[in-house]
Short mmCIF file of C-alpha atoms and ligand atoms in Angstrom, two decimals:
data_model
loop_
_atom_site.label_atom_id
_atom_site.label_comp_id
_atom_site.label_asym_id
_atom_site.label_seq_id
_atom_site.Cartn_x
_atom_site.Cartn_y
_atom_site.Cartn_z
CA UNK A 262 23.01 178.77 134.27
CA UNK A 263 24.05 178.32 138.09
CA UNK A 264 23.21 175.83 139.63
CA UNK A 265 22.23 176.00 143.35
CA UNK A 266 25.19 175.15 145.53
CA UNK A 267 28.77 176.55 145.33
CA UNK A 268 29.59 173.59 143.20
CA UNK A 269 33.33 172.38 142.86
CA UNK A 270 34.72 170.49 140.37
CA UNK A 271 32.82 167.09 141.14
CA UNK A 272 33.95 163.69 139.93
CA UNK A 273 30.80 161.29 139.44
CA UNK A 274 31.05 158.11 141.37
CA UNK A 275 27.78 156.52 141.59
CA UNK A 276 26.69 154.53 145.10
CA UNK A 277 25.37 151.55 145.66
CA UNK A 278 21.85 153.04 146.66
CA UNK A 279 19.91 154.61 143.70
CA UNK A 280 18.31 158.07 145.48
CA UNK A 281 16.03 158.09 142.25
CA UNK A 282 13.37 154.79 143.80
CA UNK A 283 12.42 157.23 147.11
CA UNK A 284 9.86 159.36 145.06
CA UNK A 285 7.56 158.72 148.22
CA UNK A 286 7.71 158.53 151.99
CA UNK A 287 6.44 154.88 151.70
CA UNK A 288 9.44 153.87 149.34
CA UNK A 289 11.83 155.82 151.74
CA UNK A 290 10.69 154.12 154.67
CA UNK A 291 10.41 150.77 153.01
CA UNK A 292 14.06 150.86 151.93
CA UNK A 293 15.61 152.76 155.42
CA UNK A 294 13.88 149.81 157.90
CA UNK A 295 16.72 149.33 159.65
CA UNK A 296 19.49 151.95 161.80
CA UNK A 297 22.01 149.33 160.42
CA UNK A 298 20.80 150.57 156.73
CA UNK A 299 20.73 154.32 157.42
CA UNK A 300 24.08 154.19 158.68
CA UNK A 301 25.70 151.75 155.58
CA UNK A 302 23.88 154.46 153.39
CA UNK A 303 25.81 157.29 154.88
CA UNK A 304 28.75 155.08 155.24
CA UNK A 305 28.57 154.45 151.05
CA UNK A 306 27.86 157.51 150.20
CA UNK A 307 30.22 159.66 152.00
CA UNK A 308 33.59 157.71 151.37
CA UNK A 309 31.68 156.46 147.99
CA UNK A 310 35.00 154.75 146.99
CA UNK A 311 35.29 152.87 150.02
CA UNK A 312 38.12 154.78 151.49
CA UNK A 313 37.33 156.09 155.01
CA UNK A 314 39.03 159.11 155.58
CA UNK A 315 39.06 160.04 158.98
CA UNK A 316 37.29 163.48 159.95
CA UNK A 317 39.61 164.41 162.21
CA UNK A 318 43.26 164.37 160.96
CA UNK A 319 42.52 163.57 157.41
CA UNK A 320 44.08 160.47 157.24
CA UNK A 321 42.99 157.83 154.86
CA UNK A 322 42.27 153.73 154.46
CA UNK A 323 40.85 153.67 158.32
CA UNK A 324 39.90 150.66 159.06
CA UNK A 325 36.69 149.41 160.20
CA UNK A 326 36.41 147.65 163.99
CA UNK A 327 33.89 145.12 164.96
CA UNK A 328 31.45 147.48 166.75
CA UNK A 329 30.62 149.19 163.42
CA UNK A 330 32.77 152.16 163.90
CA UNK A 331 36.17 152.81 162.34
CA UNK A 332 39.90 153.16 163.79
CA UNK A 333 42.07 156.43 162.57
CA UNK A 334 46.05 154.98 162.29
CA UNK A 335 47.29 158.30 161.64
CA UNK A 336 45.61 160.45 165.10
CA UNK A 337 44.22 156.56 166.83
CA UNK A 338 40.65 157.76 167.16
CA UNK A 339 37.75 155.74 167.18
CA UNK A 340 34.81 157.50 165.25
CA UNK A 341 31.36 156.81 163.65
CA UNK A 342 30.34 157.44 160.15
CA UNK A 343 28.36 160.16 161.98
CA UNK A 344 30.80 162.28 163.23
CA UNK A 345 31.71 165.63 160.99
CA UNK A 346 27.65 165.00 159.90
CA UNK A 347 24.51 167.27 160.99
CA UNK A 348 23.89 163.55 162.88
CA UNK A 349 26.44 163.52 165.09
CA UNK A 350 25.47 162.81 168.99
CA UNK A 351 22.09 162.60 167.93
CA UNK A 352 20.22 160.00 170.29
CA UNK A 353 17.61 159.57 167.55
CA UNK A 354 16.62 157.08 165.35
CA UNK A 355 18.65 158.14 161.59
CA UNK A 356 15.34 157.34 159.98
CA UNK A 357 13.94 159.93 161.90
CA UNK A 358 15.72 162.32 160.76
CA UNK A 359 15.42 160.85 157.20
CA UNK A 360 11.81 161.36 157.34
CA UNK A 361 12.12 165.04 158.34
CA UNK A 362 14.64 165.87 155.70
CA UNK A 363 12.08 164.48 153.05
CA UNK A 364 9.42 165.99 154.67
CA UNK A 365 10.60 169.65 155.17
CA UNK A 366 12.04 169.58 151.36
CA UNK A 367 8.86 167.63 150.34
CA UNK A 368 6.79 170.23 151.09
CA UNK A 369 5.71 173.26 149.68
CA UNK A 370 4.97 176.05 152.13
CA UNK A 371 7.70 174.07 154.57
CA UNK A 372 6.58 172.01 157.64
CA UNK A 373 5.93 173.12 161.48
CA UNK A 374 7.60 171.61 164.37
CA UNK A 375 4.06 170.70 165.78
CA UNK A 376 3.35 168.76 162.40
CA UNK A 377 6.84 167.25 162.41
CA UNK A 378 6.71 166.12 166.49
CA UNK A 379 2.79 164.22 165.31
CA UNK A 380 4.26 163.20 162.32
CA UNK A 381 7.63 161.45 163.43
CA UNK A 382 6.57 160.68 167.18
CA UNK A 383 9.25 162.94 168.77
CA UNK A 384 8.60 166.32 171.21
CA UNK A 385 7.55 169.11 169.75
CA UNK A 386 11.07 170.67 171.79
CA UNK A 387 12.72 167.91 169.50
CA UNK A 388 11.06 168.67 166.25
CA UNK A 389 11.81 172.12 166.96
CA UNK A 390 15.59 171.25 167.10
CA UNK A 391 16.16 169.01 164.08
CA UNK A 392 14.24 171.72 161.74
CA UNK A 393 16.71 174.39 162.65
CA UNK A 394 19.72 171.87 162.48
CA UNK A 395 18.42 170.63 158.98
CA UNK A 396 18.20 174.63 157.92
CA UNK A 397 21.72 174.96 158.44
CA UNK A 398 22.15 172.70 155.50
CA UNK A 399 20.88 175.28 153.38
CA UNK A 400 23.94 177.85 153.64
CA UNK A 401 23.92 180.27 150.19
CA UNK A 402 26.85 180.47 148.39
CA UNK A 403 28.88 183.61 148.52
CA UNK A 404 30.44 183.87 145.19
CA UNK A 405 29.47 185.92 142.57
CA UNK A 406 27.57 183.60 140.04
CA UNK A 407 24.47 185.55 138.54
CA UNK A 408 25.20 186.92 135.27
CA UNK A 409 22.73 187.98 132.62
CA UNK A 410 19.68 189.08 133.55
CA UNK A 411 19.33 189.75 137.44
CA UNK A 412 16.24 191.17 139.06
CA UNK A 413 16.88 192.55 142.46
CA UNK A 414 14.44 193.96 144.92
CA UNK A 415 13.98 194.20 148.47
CA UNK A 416 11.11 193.53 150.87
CA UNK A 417 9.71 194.19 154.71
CA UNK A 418 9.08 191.33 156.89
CA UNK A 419 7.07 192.04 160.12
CA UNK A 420 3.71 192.74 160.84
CA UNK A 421 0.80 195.07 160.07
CA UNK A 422 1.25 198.37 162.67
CA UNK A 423 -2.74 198.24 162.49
CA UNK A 424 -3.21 194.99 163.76
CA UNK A 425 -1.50 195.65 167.13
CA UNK A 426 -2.89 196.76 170.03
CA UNK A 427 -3.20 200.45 170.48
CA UNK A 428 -0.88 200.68 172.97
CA UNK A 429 2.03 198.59 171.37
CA UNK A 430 1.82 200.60 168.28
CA UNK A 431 4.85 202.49 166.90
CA UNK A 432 4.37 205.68 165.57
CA UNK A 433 5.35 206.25 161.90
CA UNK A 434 6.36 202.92 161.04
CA UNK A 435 4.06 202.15 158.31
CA UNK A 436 5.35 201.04 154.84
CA UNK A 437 9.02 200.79 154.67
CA UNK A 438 10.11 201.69 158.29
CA UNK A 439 12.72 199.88 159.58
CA UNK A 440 12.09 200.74 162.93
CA UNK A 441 9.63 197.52 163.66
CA UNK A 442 10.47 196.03 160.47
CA UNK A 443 13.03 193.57 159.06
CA UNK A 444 14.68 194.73 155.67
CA UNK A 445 15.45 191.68 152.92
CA UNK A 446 17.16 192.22 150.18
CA UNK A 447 17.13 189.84 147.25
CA UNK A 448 18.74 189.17 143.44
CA UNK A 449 17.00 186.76 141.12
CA UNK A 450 18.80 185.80 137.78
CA UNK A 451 16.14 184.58 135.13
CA UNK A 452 17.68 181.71 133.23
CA UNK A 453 16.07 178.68 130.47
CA UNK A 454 17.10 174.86 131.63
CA UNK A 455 16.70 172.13 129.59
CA UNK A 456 14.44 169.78 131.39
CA UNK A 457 13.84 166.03 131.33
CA UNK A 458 12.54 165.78 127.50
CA UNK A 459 14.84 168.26 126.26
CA UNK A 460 12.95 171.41 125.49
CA UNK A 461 13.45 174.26 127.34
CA UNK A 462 12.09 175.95 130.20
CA UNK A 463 12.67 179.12 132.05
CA UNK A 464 14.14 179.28 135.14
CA UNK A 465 15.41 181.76 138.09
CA UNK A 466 17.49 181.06 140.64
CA UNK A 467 17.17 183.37 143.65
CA UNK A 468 19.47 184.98 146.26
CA UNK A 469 18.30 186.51 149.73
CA UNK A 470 19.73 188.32 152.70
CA UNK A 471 18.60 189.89 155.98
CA UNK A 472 19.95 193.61 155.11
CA UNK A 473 20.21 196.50 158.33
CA UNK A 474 18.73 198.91 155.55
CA UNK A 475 18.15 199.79 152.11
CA UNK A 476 20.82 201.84 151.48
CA UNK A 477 23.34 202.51 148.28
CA UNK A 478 26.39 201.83 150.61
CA UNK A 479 24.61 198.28 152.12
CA UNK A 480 22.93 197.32 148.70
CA UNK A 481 25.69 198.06 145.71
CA UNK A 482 28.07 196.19 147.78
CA UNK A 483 25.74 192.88 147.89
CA UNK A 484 24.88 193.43 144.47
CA UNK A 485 28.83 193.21 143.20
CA UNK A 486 29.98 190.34 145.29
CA UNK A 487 27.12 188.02 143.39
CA UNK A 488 26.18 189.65 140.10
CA UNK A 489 28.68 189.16 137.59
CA UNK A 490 29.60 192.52 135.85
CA UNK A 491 28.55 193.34 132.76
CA UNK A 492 24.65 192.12 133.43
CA UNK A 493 21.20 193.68 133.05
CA UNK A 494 20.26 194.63 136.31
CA UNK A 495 16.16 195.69 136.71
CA UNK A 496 15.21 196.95 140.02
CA UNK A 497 12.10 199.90 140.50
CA UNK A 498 12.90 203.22 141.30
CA UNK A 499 14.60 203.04 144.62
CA UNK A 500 17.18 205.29 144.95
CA UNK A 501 19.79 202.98 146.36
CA UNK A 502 20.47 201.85 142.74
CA UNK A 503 21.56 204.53 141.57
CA UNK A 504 25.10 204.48 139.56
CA UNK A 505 24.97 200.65 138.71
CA UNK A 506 25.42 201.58 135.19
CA UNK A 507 29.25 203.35 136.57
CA UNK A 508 30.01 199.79 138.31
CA UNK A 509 29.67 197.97 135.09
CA UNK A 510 26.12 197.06 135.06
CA UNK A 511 23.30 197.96 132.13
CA UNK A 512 20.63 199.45 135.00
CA UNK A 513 17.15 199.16 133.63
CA UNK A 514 14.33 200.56 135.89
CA UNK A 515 11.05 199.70 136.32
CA UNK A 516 9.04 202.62 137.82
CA UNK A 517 6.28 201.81 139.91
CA UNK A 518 5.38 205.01 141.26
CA UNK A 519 4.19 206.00 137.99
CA UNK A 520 2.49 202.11 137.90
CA UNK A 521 4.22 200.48 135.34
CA UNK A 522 5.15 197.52 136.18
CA UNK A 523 6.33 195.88 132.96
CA UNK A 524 8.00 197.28 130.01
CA UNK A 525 8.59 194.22 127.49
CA UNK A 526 11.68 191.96 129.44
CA UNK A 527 11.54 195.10 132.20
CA UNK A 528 9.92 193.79 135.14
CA UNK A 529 11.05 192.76 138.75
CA UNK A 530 7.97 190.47 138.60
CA UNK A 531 10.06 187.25 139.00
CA UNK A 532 11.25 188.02 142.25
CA UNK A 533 8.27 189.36 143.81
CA UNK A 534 6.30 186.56 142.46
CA UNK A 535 9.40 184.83 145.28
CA UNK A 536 8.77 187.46 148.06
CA UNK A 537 4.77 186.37 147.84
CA UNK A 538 5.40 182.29 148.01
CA UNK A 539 8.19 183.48 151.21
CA UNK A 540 5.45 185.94 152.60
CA UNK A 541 2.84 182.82 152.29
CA UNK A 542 5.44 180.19 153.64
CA UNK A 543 6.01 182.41 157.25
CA UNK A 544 2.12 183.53 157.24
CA UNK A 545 0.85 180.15 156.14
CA UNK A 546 2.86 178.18 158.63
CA UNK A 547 5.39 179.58 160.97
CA UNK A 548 3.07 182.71 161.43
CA UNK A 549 5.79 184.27 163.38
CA UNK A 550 9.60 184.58 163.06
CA UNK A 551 12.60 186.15 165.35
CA UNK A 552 14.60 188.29 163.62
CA UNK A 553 17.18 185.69 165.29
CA UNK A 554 15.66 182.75 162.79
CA UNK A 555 14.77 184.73 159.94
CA UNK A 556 17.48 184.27 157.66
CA UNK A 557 17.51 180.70 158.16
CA UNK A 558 13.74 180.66 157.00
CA UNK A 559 14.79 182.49 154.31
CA UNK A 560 17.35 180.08 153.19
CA UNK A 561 14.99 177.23 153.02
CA UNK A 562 12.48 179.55 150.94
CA UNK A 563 15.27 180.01 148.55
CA UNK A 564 16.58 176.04 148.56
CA UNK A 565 12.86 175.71 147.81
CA UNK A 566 12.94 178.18 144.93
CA UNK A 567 15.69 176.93 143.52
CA UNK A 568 15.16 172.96 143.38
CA UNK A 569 11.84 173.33 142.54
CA UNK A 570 11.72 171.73 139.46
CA UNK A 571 13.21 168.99 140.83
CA UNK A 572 11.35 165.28 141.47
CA UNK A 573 11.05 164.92 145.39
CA UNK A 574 13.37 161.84 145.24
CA UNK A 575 16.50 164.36 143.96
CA UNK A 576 15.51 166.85 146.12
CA UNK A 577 15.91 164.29 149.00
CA UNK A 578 19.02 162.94 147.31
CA UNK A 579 20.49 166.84 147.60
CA UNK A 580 19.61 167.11 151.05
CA UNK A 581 21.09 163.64 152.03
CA UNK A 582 24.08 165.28 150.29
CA UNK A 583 24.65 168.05 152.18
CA UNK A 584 23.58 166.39 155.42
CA UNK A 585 26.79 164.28 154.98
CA UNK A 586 28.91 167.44 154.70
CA UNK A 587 29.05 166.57 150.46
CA UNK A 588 28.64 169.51 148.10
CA UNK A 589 26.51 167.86 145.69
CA UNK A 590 24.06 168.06 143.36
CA UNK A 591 21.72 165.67 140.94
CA UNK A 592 22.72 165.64 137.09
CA UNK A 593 20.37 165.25 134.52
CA UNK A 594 22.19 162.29 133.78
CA UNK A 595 21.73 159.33 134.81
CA UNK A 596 21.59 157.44 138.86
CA UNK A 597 23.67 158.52 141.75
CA UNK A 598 24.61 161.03 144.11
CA UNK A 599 27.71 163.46 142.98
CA UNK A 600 30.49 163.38 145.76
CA UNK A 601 33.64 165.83 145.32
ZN1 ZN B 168 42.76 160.71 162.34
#
């Protein structure tokens, strides 16, 4: 099983704030009233142990001044327990941006900057801002951790040659043209969790990049920096998979020119069923993307995939994580944020 960050070796030191009471915006709100309350949260949570190590030399045991902030004795800066944080310089209210993080992870088809800017009482400009600033918290790891069985398949984004106007049309671009169209290519790995009463439950975790093409010599490469060798790979027919089985892989294909699309365990259904909730999430609310952006929507589709059996109060309390600069995750067991 992997779970969804790059995770390190984590020693569990649980805060003073239990993540697991902000199962709704109300409790989240009700408990963050204060800018003195956001801050003491981040200030807990990040040096959990209470010693504040100072994000620009290293140093540690800084010591706290009057005005909130803290004093370096190795470099002699001042700094706030923002700095080093996806906060820092912001001019905004922290609960603000506490209140977006819950609601773009709350969620299911994402939130628009026009909903966020009526929802939090900022510019649109502004909402605009903080969603792509709180997408860079969704980075994908780049290690090779799928193993078993690992569907991969790849996808078009852009739109519909027929719904343009005559004269903007490309010629032959229908289909898989790249020529107005964005290739993605992802790798699911199917895997069972044990969930909250103990029984099992299946589970994928999913993988996605922004390719230039569909080729063997862009694809195989992608393929062996994350799949672990010696797993199942299914993909359909394309030809860019051929010779897995040489690179240590057991290649099953699924051939859907012929329309079969499952053959017992052989199917790529997993990860399509992933392509149609990301095809839904861009048509269904940010109708249009930049290839500029895209990979950054696709990283939230896949932080959505993969957390989303958890409660909405852990998937805050992962968010609030990484917003802090903390590799972390929720355990099964018991209260409190993991902090490396
Ligand atoms: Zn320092």
């Amino acid at each position: 099983m992997v779970p969804y960050l790059c995770i390190v070796e984590l020693k569990r030191i649980a805060t003073m704030i239990d993540f697991r009471n902000f199962n709704s915006l109300i409790a989240l709100t009700a408990y963050f009233n204060s800018e003195k309350r956001c801050k003491q949260a981040i200030i807990e949570s990040r040096w959990c142990d209470g010693d504040v190590v100072c994000p620009y030399c290293g140093e540690h045991h800084c010591v706290s001044r009057t005005d909130g902030r803290f004093r370096c004795k190795g470099c002699r800066r001042n700094f706030s327990c923002l700095v080093g944080t996806i906060f820092e310089n912001t001019k905004l209210p922290l609960i603000k941006w506490f209140v977006a993080m819950y609601l773009i992870s709350s969620n299911k088809k994402g939130i628009s900057s026009y909903q966020l800017s009526r929802d939090i009482d900022v510019t649109q400009a502004t909402a605009w801002y903080m969603l792509h600033k709180i997408r860079l918290l969704y980075p994908q790891s780049n290690t090779t951790n799928f193993e078993g069985v690992v569907e991969c398949d790849e996808v078009f984004i852009g739109g519909k040659e027929k719904w343009k106007h005559k004269s903007m049309r490309t010629p032959r671009t229908q289909g898989r043209s790249t020529k107005t169209k964005t290739p993605v290519f992802g790798m699911m790995e199917r895997c069972v969790i044990i969930n909250e009463k103990g029984e099992e439950e299946n589970m994928s975790y999913v993988h996605a990049f922004v390719v230039e093409n569909t080729n063997k010599a862009t694809l195989q490469p992608i393929i062996k920096q994350y799949v672990a060798e010696g797993s199942t790979i299914i993909t359909d027919e394309l030809m860019a998979y051929g010779g897995l089985n040489q690179l240590g892989y057991s290649h099953f294909i699924v051939n859907h020119g012929s329309e079969e699309y499952a053959n017992g365990d052989i199917f790529t259904n997993s990860i399509e069923g992933f392509w149609s909730h990301f095809r839904r999430m861009i048509s269904g609310c940010y109708h249009d993307v930049s290839d500029e952006h895209l990979q950054s929507y696709i990283n939230e589709a896949c932080f959505r995939w993969n957390t989303r059996k958890m409660s909405e109060s852990e998937r805050f309390a992962h968010m609030f994580g990484m917003s802090i600069g903390m590799v972390c995750r929720w355990t099964d067991i018991g209260a409190g944020l993991m902090c490396a």
